[in-house]
Amino acid sequence: MIAVKTRELLVALEAELAAQNLLSIESPTKEALASSAPFACDVMPFEQWLQFIFLPKMHTILDSNLALPNAISIAPMALHVWENEEKHQTLIGLIQAIDSLLSGNGVTKEIIK
């Protein structure tokens, strides 16, 4: 089931963010959270967008049994931000897997930590 696999990937993404010390202790301001820029790139780093906007929104969708997005494209931003950092390749792979799963392409490769 897509919802189960999505939740597994979201949990893995959050765990990997934590493992790489990319989780913030302090929440962004209300103004920052209301940013209309793609990925709130004007007010926060990408990892904060994942932590404070993407992950909570996706968990709310799953918890409420709402329809999951059926076409997302977050991986290009992850590649743009982290492509030259070998240590972030697992994060990129997890985000690519989420994109692929929710866009109807299935998870094309196994994510290995």
PDB file of C-alpha atoms in Angstrom:
ATOM      1  CA  MET A   1       0.000   0.000   0.000  1.00  0.00           C
ATOM      2  CA  ILE A   2       1.317   3.416  -0.983  1.00  0.00           C
ATOM      3  CA  ALA A   3       0.383   5.045   2.329  1.00  0.00           C
ATOM      4  CA  VAL A   4       2.393   2.512   4.340  1.00  0.00           C
ATOM      5  CA  LYS A   5       5.449   2.823   2.104  1.00  0.00           C
ATOM      6  CA  THR A   6       5.145   6.620   2.122  1.00  0.00           C
ATOM      7  CA  ARG A   7       5.117   6.685   5.920  1.00  0.00           C
ATOM      8  CA  GLU A   8       8.142   4.360   6.021  1.00  0.00           C
ATOM      9  CA  LEU A   9      10.048   6.664   3.688  1.00  0.00           C
ATOM     10  CA  LEU A  10       9.052   9.775   5.671  1.00  0.00           C
ATOM     11  CA  VAL A  11      10.232   8.163   8.916  1.00  0.00           C
ATOM     12  CA  ALA A  12      13.481   7.127   7.223  1.00  0.00           C
ATOM     13  CA  LEU A  13      13.954  10.665   5.902  1.00  0.00           C
ATOM     14  CA  GLU A  14      13.473  12.189   9.332  1.00  0.00           C
ATOM     15  CA  ALA A  15      15.827   9.635  10.882  1.00  0.00           C
ATOM     16  CA  GLU A  16      18.474  10.422   8.280  1.00  0.00           C
ATOM     17  CA  LEU A  17      18.095  14.158   8.861  1.00  0.00           C
ATOM     18  CA  ALA A  18      18.626  13.482  12.571  1.00  0.00           C
ATOM     19  CA  ALA A  19      21.586  11.185  11.929  1.00  0.00           C
ATOM     20  CA  GLN A  20      23.235  13.953   9.916  1.00  0.00           C
ATOM     21  CA  ASN A  21      22.505  16.574  12.598  1.00  0.00           C
ATOM     22  CA  LEU A  22      20.288  18.541  10.222  1.00  0.00           C
ATOM     23  CA  LEU A  23      17.240  18.810  12.480  1.00  0.00           C
ATOM     24  CA  SER A  24      16.700  22.202  14.083  1.00  0.00           C
ATOM     25  CA  ILE A  25      15.705  22.601  17.709  1.00  0.00           C
ATOM     26  CA  GLU A  26      13.955  25.921  17.146  1.00  0.00           C
ATOM     27  CA  SER A  27      10.990  26.283  14.827  1.00  0.00           C
ATOM     28  CA  PRO A  28      11.034  28.962  12.162  1.00  0.00           C
ATOM     29  CA  THR A  29       8.869  32.027  12.754  1.00  0.00           C
ATOM     30  CA  LYS A  30       5.227  32.084  11.675  1.00  0.00           C
ATOM     31  CA  GLU A  31       6.238  34.442   8.894  1.00  0.00           C
ATOM     32  CA  ALA A  32       8.885  32.022   7.650  1.00  0.00           C
ATOM     33  CA  LEU A  33       6.433  29.131   7.745  1.00  0.00           C
ATOM     34  CA  ALA A  34       4.029  31.212   5.646  1.00  0.00           C
ATOM     35  CA  SER A  35       6.580  31.823   2.894  1.00  0.00           C
ATOM     36  CA  SER A  36       5.165  31.440  -0.597  1.00  0.00           C
ATOM     37  CA  ALA A  37       8.558  30.876  -2.220  1.00  0.00           C
ATOM     38  CA  PRO A  38       9.211  27.340  -3.462  1.00  0.00           C
ATOM     39  CA  PHE A  39      10.591  25.304  -0.559  1.00  0.00           C
ATOM     40  CA  ALA A  40      10.524  28.539   1.495  1.00  0.00           C
ATOM     41  CA  CYS A  41      14.003  29.049   0.067  1.00  0.00           C
ATOM     42  CA  ASP A  42      13.833  32.758   0.813  1.00  0.00           C
ATOM     43  CA  VAL A  43      13.647  32.258   4.579  1.00  0.00           C
ATOM     44  CA  MET A  44      15.031  28.853   5.564  1.00  0.00           C
ATOM     45  CA  PRO A  45      17.478  26.149   4.512  1.00  0.00           C
ATOM     46  CA  PHE A  46      16.046  23.179   2.602  1.00  0.00           C
ATOM     47  CA  GLU A  47      16.458  20.820   5.559  1.00  0.00           C
ATOM     48  CA  GLN A  48      14.290  23.116   7.689  1.00  0.00           C
ATOM     49  CA  TRP A  49      11.625  23.128   4.972  1.00  0.00           C
ATOM     50  CA  LEU A  50      11.687  19.325   5.064  1.00  0.00           C
ATOM     51  CA  GLN A  51      11.493  19.262   8.871  1.00  0.00           C
ATOM     52  CA  PHE A  52       8.927  21.970   9.512  1.00  0.00           C
ATOM     53  CA  ILE A  53       6.770  22.044   6.392  1.00  0.00           C
ATOM     54  CA  PHE A  54       7.042  18.909   4.247  1.00  0.00           C
ATOM     55  CA  LEU A  55       7.210  16.175   6.896  1.00  0.00           C
ATOM     56  CA  PRO A  56       4.415  17.565   9.117  1.00  0.00           C
ATOM     57  CA  LYS A  57       2.164  18.176   6.103  1.00  0.00           C
ATOM     58  CA  MET A  58       2.722  14.647   4.800  1.00  0.00           C
ATOM     59  CA  HIS A  59       2.097  13.085   8.216  1.00  0.00           C
ATOM     60  CA  THR A  60      -1.119  15.111   8.550  1.00  0.00           C
ATOM     61  CA  ILE A  61      -2.283  13.847   5.155  1.00  0.00           C
ATOM     62  CA  LEU A  62      -1.533  10.254   6.156  1.00  0.00           C
ATOM     63  CA  ASP A  63      -3.040  10.583   9.647  1.00  0.00           C
ATOM     64  CA  SER A  64      -6.217  12.081   8.176  1.00  0.00           C
ATOM     65  CA  ASN A  65      -6.508   9.454   5.432  1.00  0.00           C
ATOM     66  CA  LEU A  66      -6.505  12.193   2.809  1.00  0.00           C
ATOM     67  CA  ALA A  67      -5.407  11.659  -0.767  1.00  0.00           C
ATOM     68  CA  LEU A  68      -1.654  11.717  -1.149  1.00  0.00           C
ATOM     69  CA  PRO A  69      -0.144  14.029  -3.751  1.00  0.00           C
ATOM     70  CA  ASN A  70       0.181  12.173  -7.039  1.00  0.00           C
ATOM     71  CA  ALA A  71       2.898  14.239  -8.679  1.00  0.00           C
ATOM     72  CA  ILE A  72       5.672  15.719  -6.579  1.00  0.00           C
ATOM     73  CA  SER A  73       9.167  16.796  -7.484  1.00  0.00           C
ATOM     74  CA  ILE A  74      11.292  17.512  -4.439  1.00  0.00           C
ATOM     75  CA  ALA A  75      14.393  15.616  -5.542  1.00  0.00           C
ATOM     76  CA  PRO A  76      15.588  18.311  -7.974  1.00  0.00           C
ATOM     77  CA  MET A  77      15.821  20.768  -5.068  1.00  0.00           C
ATOM     78  CA  ALA A  78      17.629  18.188  -2.934  1.00  0.00           C
ATOM     79  CA  LEU A  79      20.077  17.616  -5.790  1.00  0.00           C
ATOM     80  CA  HIS A  80      20.562  21.347  -6.235  1.00  0.00           C
ATOM     81  CA  VAL A  81      21.270  21.863  -2.528  1.00  0.00           C
ATOM     82  CA  TRP A  82      23.295  18.725  -1.762  1.00  0.00           C
ATOM     83  CA  GLU A  83      24.651  17.329  -5.034  1.00  0.00           C
ATOM     84  CA  ASN A  84      28.278  18.035  -4.150  1.00  0.00           C
ATOM     85  CA  GLU A  85      28.038  16.603  -0.644  1.00  0.00           C
ATOM     86  CA  GLU A  86      28.657  12.872  -0.555  1.00  0.00           C
ATOM     87  CA  LYS A  87      27.354  12.613   3.016  1.00  0.00           C
ATOM     88  CA  HIS A  88      23.879  13.701   1.850  1.00  0.00           C
ATOM     89  CA  GLN A  89      23.461  11.097  -0.901  1.00  0.00           C
ATOM     90  CA  THR A  90      21.234   8.933   1.317  1.00  0.00           C
ATOM     91  CA  LEU A  91      18.954  11.921   1.901  1.00  0.00           C
ATOM     92  CA  ILE A  92      18.765  12.552  -1.828  1.00  0.00           C
ATOM     93  CA  GLY A  93      17.980   8.876  -2.432  1.00  0.00           C
ATOM     94  CA  LEU A  94      15.164   8.907   0.110  1.00  0.00           C
ATOM     95  CA  ILE A  95      13.657  12.030  -1.421  1.00  0.00           C
ATOM     96  CA  GLN A  96      13.941  10.512  -4.900  1.00  0.00           C
ATOM     97  CA  ALA A  97      12.146   7.414  -3.610  1.00  0.00           C
ATOM     98  CA  ILE A  98       9.324   9.552  -2.179  1.00  0.00           C
ATOM     99  CA  ASP A  99       9.002  11.462  -5.458  1.00  0.00           C
ATOM    100  CA  SER A 100       8.945   8.246  -7.435  1.00  0.00           C
ATOM    101  CA  LEU A 101       6.445   6.492  -5.187  1.00  0.00           C
ATOM    102  CA  LEU A 102       3.989   9.375  -5.064  1.00  0.00           C
ATOM    103  CA  SER A 103       4.311  10.141  -8.756  1.00  0.00           C
ATOM    104  CA  GLY A 104       3.232   6.604  -9.625  1.00  0.00           C
ATOM    105  CA  ASN A 105       6.619   5.341 -10.693  1.00  0.00           C
ATOM    106  CA  GLY A 106       7.117   3.035  -7.714  1.00  0.00           C
ATOM    107  CA  VAL A 107      10.339   2.927  -5.764  1.00  0.00           C
ATOM    108  CA  THR A 108      12.892   2.105  -8.427  1.00  0.00           C
ATOM    109  CA  LYS A 109      15.788   1.218  -6.184  1.00  0.00           C
ATOM    110  CA  GLU A 110      16.272  -0.106  -2.707  1.00  0.00           C
ATOM    111  CA  ILE A 111      17.380   2.493  -0.174  1.00  0.00           C
ATOM    112  CA  ILE A 112      20.369   1.254   1.773  1.00  0.00           C
ATOM    113  CA  LYS A 113      21.579   3.065   4.854  1.00  0.00           C
TER     114      LYS A 113
END
